[in-house]
Each structure stands twice: as C-alpha cells, then as structure tokens.
Amino acid sequence: MAYTLAELAQHVNGRVVGDEACVIESVSTLDSGSDGSISFLTNPAYKKKLLKTSASAVILREADIDYCNVNAIVVEDPHSAYALIASLLYPATTKKHGIHDSAVVSENSQLPDSVWIDAGVIIGDDVVLGENVQISAGTVIESSVTIGNNSRILSNVTICHGTSIGEDALIHPGVVIGSDGFGQANNHGTWLKVPQLGNVVIGNDVEIGANTTIDRGAIEDTIIGNNVKLDNQIQVAHNVQIGAHTVISGCTGLAGSTRIGKHCAIGGAVTIVGHAEIADNVFITANSLVTNSINEPGVYSSGIPIDTNKNWQKNSIRFKQLDKLAKKIKQLEKQIELLEAKE
Amino acid sequence: MAYTLAELAQHVNGRVVGDEACVIESVSTLDSGSDGSISFLTNPAYKKKLLKTSASAVILREADIDYCNVNAIVVEDPHSAYALIASLLYPATTKKHGIHDSAVVSENSQLPDSVWIDAGVIIGDDVVLGENVQISAGTVIESSVTIGNNSRILSNVTICHGTSIGEDALIHPGVVIGSDGFGQANNHGTWLKVPQLGNVVIGNDVEIGANTTIDRGAIEDTIIGNNVKLDNQIQVAHNVQIGAHTVISGCTGLAGSTRIGKHCAIGGAVTIVGHAEIADNVFITANSLVTNSINEPGVYSSGIPIDTNKNWQKNSIRFKQLDKLAKKIKQLEKQIELLEAKE
Amino acid sequence: MAYTLAELAQHVNGRVVGDEACVIESVSTLDSGSDGSISFLTNPAYKKKLLKTSASAVILREADIDYCNVNAIVVEDPHSAYALIASLLYPATTKKHGIHDSAVVSENSQLPDSVWIDAGVIIGDDVVLGENVQISAGTVIESSVTIGNNSRILSNVTICHGTSIGEDALIHPGVVIGSDGFGQANNHGTWLKVPQLGNVVIGNDVEIGANTTIDRGAIEDTIIGNNVKLDNQIQVAHNVQIGAHTVISGCTGLAGSTRIGKHCAIGGAVTIVGHAEIADNVFITANSLVTNSINEPGVYSSGIPIDTNKNWQKNSIRFKQLDKLAKKIKQLEKQIELLEAKE
C-alpha cells in the first residue's frame, strides 16, 4: 500500500513538516531508510541517527524536529503513531474465505461464509465462529469453543473444549488454550488427578504469543481481560485472572489462582507464586520472583545480575552466611558501644 | 452424572452427615454453590465460607463439621475425596472407537478396535497401542512407539520414534516426547551433533502438561517413573530419571542426566543443573537453582523475592560486595578484640 | 551399520590399539558395553569404569590408554570422535523421497524430486526447498519460506511466512520460527499492535530444539548464524542476533534486539534483557540474569544456589537489608577508628 505523508499524518492526528505529497510505501529503521520509507524516533538517544537517515520521512516529537533533515510527521507519541501507520501500510494478509478441502469441520458447527479455515484444520462439535474469523493450517479447535469476530488463530494451535475467545484476537502458532490445570491430590503417597472442570474465558483484542499455554480453571474459569498482550512461552495456570490492558513478556510463569490487576507490565521470566494478588499499575522487572501479593502500584524487582564467575562464587557463598553476618554486625555494635561508654 | 450423597460417601469411604438421599450432580466452590452441587474444604482459612455456602453438600474433615450448615461427607482427606467424587461426576469424555477417515495410520501398525484415532492423526510404522487408547486431533505418533491401555494423548502432540508410554497416561496438547537430547561436541570451534540414540520410557499413570518437552537419551534412556505428574512447559533433558510419585510444577528445567528421587515435589521455574542427584522426599520451592546433588529429604529454596525496584537496586549492588563486606566484618572483630584487650 | 575398528579410526584420524579387524556395530556407555559396541571416555573421573568396561572398544585420549583392557581408538578429542563414529554407525533414518498423499502443497511451490514431504504437511505459496529436504508429519510451512539442501524439519513445526533457513538444519518438533515479535505501543492506556515486518534468517548447520520459538524482526530481521545450536524451549525475541558457533541451553530467554557474539555458550534458564550486547567467547552459567552488555570474553554467573528452606528464609530477608548492613559496617569502621585514635 502507498499513502501520501498528508494522508498518513491525518491518520494519526499529526502535523506534516515538509512535503505533504511525498509518497510513503514502506517502513524502515533510521539506519536503513530508503526512498519511500518512513521511520520513527522515540528514544532521544538515537537523535544523531536522525541527522543521517535516508528515510523519506520520520515520525517524531515536536522536540526533535530540529534534528530532522527529511520530511516529518510530528505527533505526541511516535511509537503509537508508527504502529498505526505501519498497520495501514502493511495490512494483515489478504483475507480468504471458505473452508479448505482438507479441513475437517464437524457438521454440528455452523460457520459463517466469511471465515477462512485453512488446510488441515480440525473443528469439533458445537463450535461457534464469528464473522471473518481466520484459522490457520494444522490448528485444532475442540468442541464447544466460541471465537469472536475478526479473530485470527494461527498455525498448529490447540484450543481445548469450552474455551471462549473474544473479538480481534491474535493467537500465535503452538499456543495451547484450555489444557487441564495442574490439580493433583496426594492420597497416601499416590497422586490422584483432580478433574479440571472450568474453562478459559478470553476478552477482546487479546494477543497470545507462540507456544504460550493457558490452563482451564479447576472449578471456575481462568480469565484473561480485554487488550491483554501475552508474549511467547508464558505459562498461565488454572484460575489465573489477568486484568485488562496488562502486558506480560516471554517465559513468565503465573501459578494457580494468581490475580493480576489492570494496566500491569510484567517482565520476562518472572515467576509469580499461586494465589498472589497484584494490584493495578504494577511493573515487575525481568526475572523477578513474586512470593506475595503486591498491594501498591509501583516498580518491583528481584534477582541478582551477573558478575564474573570468580566474584559470584565468593559472593554467593557469603549469601548463605548473611544472617550470621548481620548478627555479627549487631554484636560488634554492642561491643563498640561498651568501649565508647568506658572512655 | 448424578449420585446420592450416600453413594458418593461410599465411593470415598466417608460418612454422611445430613440427608443421605440428597442428589449431587455437579461440583462447585464454597462461594459458588448451587442446588445439587458438592464442594470441599481443605484449608481451615476458608471455614467462614463454609458457614455461608449454598452448595448442597461439602466434603470436609471431622474437625470442621460444626461450621457446616449443609449436608456433608466427612473424610480424612477432603482433597483426595473431592478428586474421586469429581472424577465420578465428570467422567472423561464419552469414548469413541475407531479411526477417523482423515487419520493416516501405517499399515504396519496394528491397532485394537477399542482405540479412537481422531482427525488428522498420523501414526507411523510398528506402533503398538493398548486397549482404549485415545489419540486426539493433529497428533503425530512416530514409528515404533508403544502406548499402554487406556492412555490418552491429546491434540497436536508429537511422540517421537521408539518412545514407550505406560498405561493410563494423560499427555496434554503440544507435548513433545523423544526429541533429540542436546548433545554437541566441540571440534576445534565447530559444533558436531552427537547422535541421540536412547529412547524415552514412561511408566504408568503419568500426566504430562501442555508444551512440556522430554528428550530421548544419548545412549541409554530417559526414564519417567509411575505416577509422575509434570505440569506445563517443563524441560526434561536427555537421560534424566524421575522417580515414582514425583510432581513437578510448570516452567521447571531439568538438565541432562539429573536424577530425581521418588515422592519429590519440585516447584515451578526451578532449574536443576546436569548430573545432580536429588534424594527421595525432597521438596524444592519455586524458582530455586539447584547446582549440586541433594542427599537428604527436606525443603530447599533459593532465589530472592521482590522488593521495590529502588531498594533492590541498592541491595543487588551490595551483593557484589558481599565477600568484601564479610572480610571487613572479620577485620573489625579483630580491631575490637585488640581495643578490648588494651583496657 | 558395521565397521572395523580400523575403518572407524581412519574416519576420525585416530590410532587403533588392539585388534584392527574388530567389528563395531553399536555404541554403549562404559557401564553397558557389549560385544560389538564402542564407548568413549572424556571425563578422567570415569577412568575406573574403563577398567571394567565390557565394550569391544573405547575411544580415548593417549593419557588414558593404560587403564584400558579392551581395544581402543586413541584420539585427541574423544567426544568429537565419538560424535563422528556414532553418526556413521547410526545414519539419519533412511531417506524417503516424494510427497505423501495427505500433504497439501501449494501449486505455486516447486519442490525437487529429492525431497520428502510426510503425511499431513502443509506447504504454502512460493516455498523454495533445496535438495533432500525432509519435512515430517503435521508441519506447516507458510508462504515464501526458503529451506536449504539437506535440512530436516521434524513434526508439528511451524515455519512462518518469509523465513529463510540454510543448509543442513535440524529443527525439532513443536518449534515455531517467524512468529510475530512482541511489539506493543501504549496509546493512552490501550496497547496497539506494532506490525512485525522483518523475517527470520537462519544460517547453515543450525539445530533448534523442541518447542523453541524464534520471532521475526520488527522492521529488520532476526538473525541466527551458522552452526548455532539451540536447545529446547528457548525464546528468541525479535531482532536478536546470534553469532556463529554459539550454543544455548534449554529454557533460556533472549529479549528483543539482544546480540550474542560468536563461540558463546549460554547455560540453561538464563535471562538476557533487551538490547544487551554479548561479546564473542562469553560463557554464562545456568540461571543467570544478564541486565547489561558483556564486553569481555570470560565466564559470568549470577543466581543463588539452594539452601535449606530454613536458612534461606533468614538469609533472603537479610538480602533486603544489605545496603543498610553495608552502611552500618562503614559506620562501625569510623567508630573504631575514633576509639583507636583516642588510645
């Protein structure tokens, strides 16, 4: 697709500085700009790249306009504006409609004409798909699943029975939604399976990254709010609730019955233990361990950043003496107090 | 399914308090109870929910009966009893028999009439399936795999060649069993693949969570004992051995040749390095790092729970000074000793 | 396959000690050796196993020959020699050629006669496969993918549109390559998807473990160098670059735009935050957290190894007082200095 700078600026409520008729047909980084490409600047650290860019135009903030030798669209938030413009320039793949010959669709599932069911897809009984739903190759939709309008389920995904997914979802390859939660009862040393009878209920405008897993609830449902964005390889255990507009980065694990608030940002490889409740607007940095509820908004962290192996070996041994060292310090304080008193 | 309270109590060796003829047809939480539902109480912290439940009956311990205003089944272990009763009320999906038209089954594999092979399943040469085995849609069973009676392999699973799975297994979607172990030999800076020639041998009554991976052995086999329960996204490297009745929570990684004992409980996101040997009855809490063998039963932990980012920044820098701080404390002790001696 | 010891020795530039005509047809551990098997010794700790092995021959270093009572192949690097010999004895499964009836291949994709496309494979438009490429059951190759000669893509893999894979690749089951990177722009509290427009470009002789995910670049490409070896369940975010001859163990996560050098070895369950640059020849031990670039070759570590839960509880609380404790030590130093001065 191609648009003039004026059209693009209008699309993002921005202001053109330079040639409004300039035709844009691709995006680029500042470094790799070319004729007809548009780039963006959010991080002021890259200002000097702006000076040298060969992109045809750059999306930027008012404050950065002086560093720009090419056309510009001035906006408040260049990252959002870039997202909107890139979506316009590169619309999601041309939509097909119909059902591929090799797909297996239960006759009990009524699909609108507007859906696209790709090769090798398998759709069970009583599945309800909204308008324009797209299911990519090799994906399995089990019985009694509901998927809202315009949602796209990519390849080799498994959506287990009874799952409900809202509108405008984007589910990446290898995702599993609605697998059994990890419910095991110890009966004199032998583990008995606790049937997992709840479902997974997912709101609108949710994106779920490759190979992420979301378990069904034990009795009640696992719930993912509107506009939640999950990265790859996240584990969401049974009965977790994730509030609207929360983003979670890759490799993070949420144990059973965790409740995450709205507008949270959870970093990658975070572990949150079961039944923790996380307030709205909480930010947790990568690799943190959350063993308790967090009641106040704010930024939270844990973990030990790397050191040379030699130093780490010494220090990690000392960690195991920390309590003793702290007590020794207390004792030294007393001794010094005594010495001082005697003078 | 529906049962009287008397029937359910008999099933779990429990005692009815209240109306033995009361008909139960569903399970519920204490909060969401309804007419005909049965709930359970294990954690005494929820006793006050018991007072207000609208479930028709509750499974509980003798000690909690006074707080119960509805019918009850009194047992020693309400969680196990609940598991048994829920399994009775919600039997695994009605079993089909036969082979779906779209499945591809090698003519060299003889399957009993009692199996159900769903749409899009692919079964290689010389596969041996027990009675009532169920293979769900899109799953690939490579050559020379053996699966015992009543095992269920859910959707989009890959069972690689030569894998042996016992009876009553439940393998969740996206699982990979028998992939190559990570064997690489460094030949003057270039990595050569070390062929992975062992298999994976899995006992009876094993459950394996969504997207978990279990690698085949390098020369000998990777071995998973009876009644082992693995959660989602666990990585089991080549030649790992996991003893019977051990449970492992999600996102945990076991490096090559690790041996886990019997009746262990490993938390989520634990990392166990290669060749570690873990005794029976070891409990490891979430997010721990195990760098050595553990020879004694007990509870083990590591990791740093979160703090505010501000505090964490100060403290994590201090971690890198720990050894110096410890040495300084020792020096201060000496100085104080000298001062004290001089008095 | 079967070879004489002389033939095997020649294959690895080794020297036979003992019977050159001895026929070898299998590999074994030192413990499980049998007639016709060959084993190897790399770790001197296992020398005493060498004394008792019942293997027909052992691959070992000159220094260990005196402990060997059976035939031997003497080489500089027994692990590499073992890899080469095992590959010779156990060649990759007999190659089939052709396209299985149940595979769905776009008529716009021209496949050489030498390829093998297994049951249930789905191949999109404009896919280019090299000679002898093998695609296993249930795998989805989206449009415009290129795969080089002799590469093997195993079962239930998803290769997303535009991905380029070099020669001699081995991609294990459940892998996803080319899924969208995690690009989200916050627009007044609502997350907007940032289109992911780059591709994934993978060099020659790359192995990728089960259920690993590699995201496409946001604008430019995600790049995996030649002879890179990735274990299972690794997450590679958008625009990551991994240099040639680097190995990464399971469960490790590389955040967006991370650059890993050549000849690095990254342990399991490591977390590397976004935009970090790791020099060549860096070794990072398991479970480390990398929050900054590493500019010098060497061994780096972090993380806290386990302790008994009782000790850990005390020490992990003290971690949160570390900065205060350090300041207290400084104050004690001053007080002691004063006391010493007064004498």
mmCIF file of C-alpha atoms in Angstrom, chain B residues 13-141:
data_model
loop_
_atom_site.group_PDB
_atom_site.id
_atom_site.type_symbol
_atom_site.label_atom_id
_atom_site.label_comp_id
_atom_site.label_asym_id
_atom_site.label_seq_id
_atom_site.Cartn_x
_atom_site.Cartn_y
_atom_site.Cartn_z
ATOM 1 C CA ASN B 13 -15.067 -44.289 52.469
ATOM 2 C CA GLY B 14 -16.725 -41.271 54.014
ATOM 3 C CA ARG B 15 -19.592 -40.720 56.427
ATOM 4 C CA VAL B 16 -22.691 -38.708 55.512
ATOM 5 C CA VAL B 17 -23.853 -36.060 57.945
ATOM 6 C CA GLY B 18 -27.324 -34.939 56.872
ATOM 7 C CA ASP B 19 -29.521 -36.212 54.044
ATOM 8 C CA GLU B 20 -28.124 -39.414 52.523
ATOM 9 C CA ALA B 21 -30.645 -39.255 49.676
ATOM 10 C CA CYS B 22 -29.594 -35.777 48.577
ATOM 11 C CA VAL B 23 -28.790 -35.936 44.838
ATOM 12 C CA ILE B 24 -25.490 -34.437 43.717
ATOM 13 C CA GLU B 25 -24.820 -33.714 40.067
ATOM 14 C CA SER B 26 -22.133 -31.044 39.984
ATOM 15 C CA VAL B 27 -19.175 -29.615 41.874
ATOM 16 C CA SER B 28 -18.710 -26.030 42.988
ATOM 17 C CA THR B 29 -16.530 -23.818 45.105
ATOM 18 C CA LEU B 30 -17.877 -22.907 48.531
ATOM 19 C CA ASP B 31 -18.658 -19.446 47.146
ATOM 20 C CA SER B 32 -20.471 -20.558 44.034
ATOM 21 C CA GLY B 33 -22.505 -23.452 45.420
ATOM 22 C CA SER B 34 -25.916 -24.218 43.993
ATOM 23 C CA ASP B 35 -28.685 -26.750 44.293
ATOM 24 C CA GLY B 36 -27.231 -30.197 43.608
ATOM 25 C CA SER B 37 -23.582 -29.142 43.879
ATOM 26 C CA ILE B 38 -20.940 -30.517 46.203
ATOM 27 C CA SER B 39 -17.938 -28.531 47.386
ATOM 28 C CA PHE B 40 -14.977 -29.267 49.654
ATOM 29 C CA LEU B 41 -12.952 -27.654 52.428
ATOM 30 C CA THR B 42 -9.278 -28.396 52.959
ATOM 31 C CA ASN B 43 -7.790 -25.105 54.074
ATOM 32 C CA PRO B 44 -9.136 -24.108 57.523
ATOM 33 C CA ALA B 45 -8.691 -20.469 56.479
ATOM 34 C CA TYR B 46 -11.855 -20.840 54.413
ATOM 35 C CA LYS B 47 -14.023 -22.102 57.307
ATOM 36 C CA LYS B 48 -16.133 -18.969 57.296
ATOM 37 C CA LYS B 49 -17.021 -19.590 53.661
ATOM 38 C CA LEU B 50 -18.387 -22.915 54.865
ATOM 39 C CA LEU B 51 -20.897 -21.110 57.067
ATOM 40 C CA LYS B 52 -22.346 -19.292 54.067
ATOM 41 C CA THR B 53 -22.104 -21.858 51.292
ATOM 42 C CA SER B 54 -25.179 -22.618 49.221
ATOM 43 C CA ALA B 55 -23.759 -25.912 47.941
ATOM 44 C CA SER B 56 -25.986 -28.900 48.713
ATOM 45 C CA ALA B 57 -23.117 -30.709 50.415
ATOM 46 C CA VAL B 58 -19.499 -30.259 51.427
ATOM 47 C CA ILE B 59 -16.655 -32.754 51.729
ATOM 48 C CA LEU B 60 -14.733 -31.943 54.901
ATOM 49 C CA ARG B 61 -12.772 -33.189 57.907
ATOM 50 C CA GLU B 62 -14.381 -34.209 61.166
ATOM 51 C CA ALA B 63 -12.852 -31.126 62.807
ATOM 52 C CA ASP B 64 -14.763 -28.761 60.526
ATOM 53 C CA ILE B 65 -18.219 -30.304 60.746
ATOM 54 C CA ASP B 66 -19.513 -27.796 63.296
ATOM 55 C CA TYR B 67 -19.107 -24.940 60.833
ATOM 56 C CA CYS B 68 -21.238 -26.693 58.229
ATOM 57 C CA ASN B 69 -24.894 -25.798 57.816
ATOM 58 C CA VAL B 70 -25.482 -28.100 54.843
ATOM 59 C CA ASN B 71 -25.066 -31.803 54.177
ATOM 60 C CA ALA B 72 -21.559 -33.170 54.495
ATOM 61 C CA ILE B 73 -19.338 -36.111 53.692
ATOM 62 C CA VAL B 74 -16.773 -36.484 56.454
ATOM 63 C CA VAL B 75 -13.431 -37.922 55.368
ATOM 64 C CA GLU B 76 -9.812 -37.858 56.438
ATOM 65 C CA ASP B 77 -8.561 -36.182 53.276
ATOM 66 C CA PRO B 78 -11.127 -33.932 51.585
ATOM 67 C CA HIS B 79 -8.899 -33.073 48.611
ATOM 68 C CA SER B 80 -8.443 -36.703 47.565
ATOM 69 C CA ALA B 81 -12.110 -37.433 48.217
ATOM 70 C CA TYR B 82 -13.058 -34.429 46.083
ATOM 71 C CA ALA B 83 -10.798 -35.701 43.284
ATOM 72 C CA LEU B 84 -12.508 -39.097 43.351
ATOM 73 C CA ILE B 85 -16.012 -37.665 43.502
ATOM 74 C CA ALA B 86 -15.378 -35.096 40.744
ATOM 75 C CA SER B 87 -13.985 -37.875 38.556
ATOM 76 C CA LEU B 88 -17.171 -39.850 39.143
ATOM 77 C CA LEU B 89 -19.459 -36.908 38.401
ATOM 78 C CA TYR B 90 -17.494 -35.825 35.311
ATOM 79 C CA PRO B 91 -16.149 -38.917 33.597
ATOM 80 C CA ALA B 92 -13.628 -38.315 30.826
ATOM 81 C CA THR B 93 -15.395 -37.502 27.558
ATOM 82 C CA THR B 94 -17.512 -40.247 26.094
ATOM 83 C CA LYS B 95 -15.204 -42.686 24.441
ATOM 84 C CA LYS B 96 -15.393 -43.137 20.718
ATOM 85 C CA HIS B 97 -13.875 -46.101 18.955
ATOM 86 C CA GLY B 98 -12.360 -46.385 15.524
ATOM 87 C CA ILE B 99 -10.145 -44.395 13.221
ATOM 88 C CA HIS B 100 -11.211 -41.081 11.684
ATOM 89 C CA ASP B 101 -11.212 -41.055 7.880
ATOM 90 C CA SER B 102 -8.645 -38.282 7.783
ATOM 91 C CA ALA B 103 -6.153 -40.057 10.048
ATOM 92 C CA VAL B 104 -3.119 -41.628 8.401
ATOM 93 C CA VAL B 105 -2.159 -44.934 10.004
ATOM 94 C CA SER B 106 0.703 -47.062 8.712
ATOM 95 C CA GLU B 107 -0.450 -50.487 7.622
ATOM 96 C CA ASN B 108 2.409 -51.905 9.686
ATOM 97 C CA SER B 109 0.756 -50.723 12.901
ATOM 98 C CA GLN B 110 -1.943 -52.990 14.326
ATOM 99 C CA LEU B 111 -4.476 -51.071 16.399
ATOM 100 C CA PRO B 112 -7.107 -52.694 18.649
ATOM 101 C CA ASP B 113 -10.749 -51.998 17.774
ATOM 102 C CA SER B 114 -11.189 -50.210 21.076
ATOM 103 C CA VAL B 115 -8.873 -47.306 20.240
ATOM 104 C CA TRP B 116 -10.026 -43.908 18.999
ATOM 105 C CA ILE B 117 -7.807 -42.190 16.471
ATOM 106 C CA ASP B 118 -9.107 -38.693 15.806
ATOM 107 C CA ALA B 119 -8.974 -36.482 12.704
ATOM 108 C CA GLY B 120 -5.585 -35.599 11.296
ATOM 109 C CA VAL B 121 -3.675 -38.042 13.489
ATOM 110 C CA ILE B 122 -0.613 -39.585 11.867
ATOM 111 C CA ILE B 123 0.702 -42.934 13.056
ATOM 112 C CA GLY B 124 3.972 -44.343 11.757
ATOM 113 C CA ASP B 125 5.237 -47.890 11.314
ATOM 114 C CA ASP B 126 5.273 -50.549 14.015
ATOM 115 C CA VAL B 127 3.287 -48.579 16.570
ATOM 116 C CA VAL B 128 1.683 -50.665 19.325
ATOM 117 C CA LEU B 129 -1.377 -49.241 21.070
ATOM 118 C CA GLY B 130 -3.130 -50.847 24.061
ATOM 119 C CA GLU B 131 -6.867 -51.179 24.533
ATOM 120 C CA ASN B 132 -8.931 -47.994 24.683
ATOM 121 C CA VAL B 133 -6.055 -45.720 23.778
ATOM 122 C CA GLN B 134 -7.286 -42.346 22.550
ATOM 123 C CA ILE B 135 -5.262 -40.124 20.240
ATOM 124 C CA SER B 136 -6.667 -36.645 19.678
ATOM 125 C CA ALA B 137 -6.612 -34.487 16.576
ATOM 126 C CA GLY B 138 -3.415 -33.492 14.833
ATOM 127 C CA THR B 139 -1.132 -35.670 16.946
ATOM 128 C CA VAL B 140 1.866 -37.414 15.389
ATOM 129 C CA ILE B 141 2.951 -40.827 16.657
#
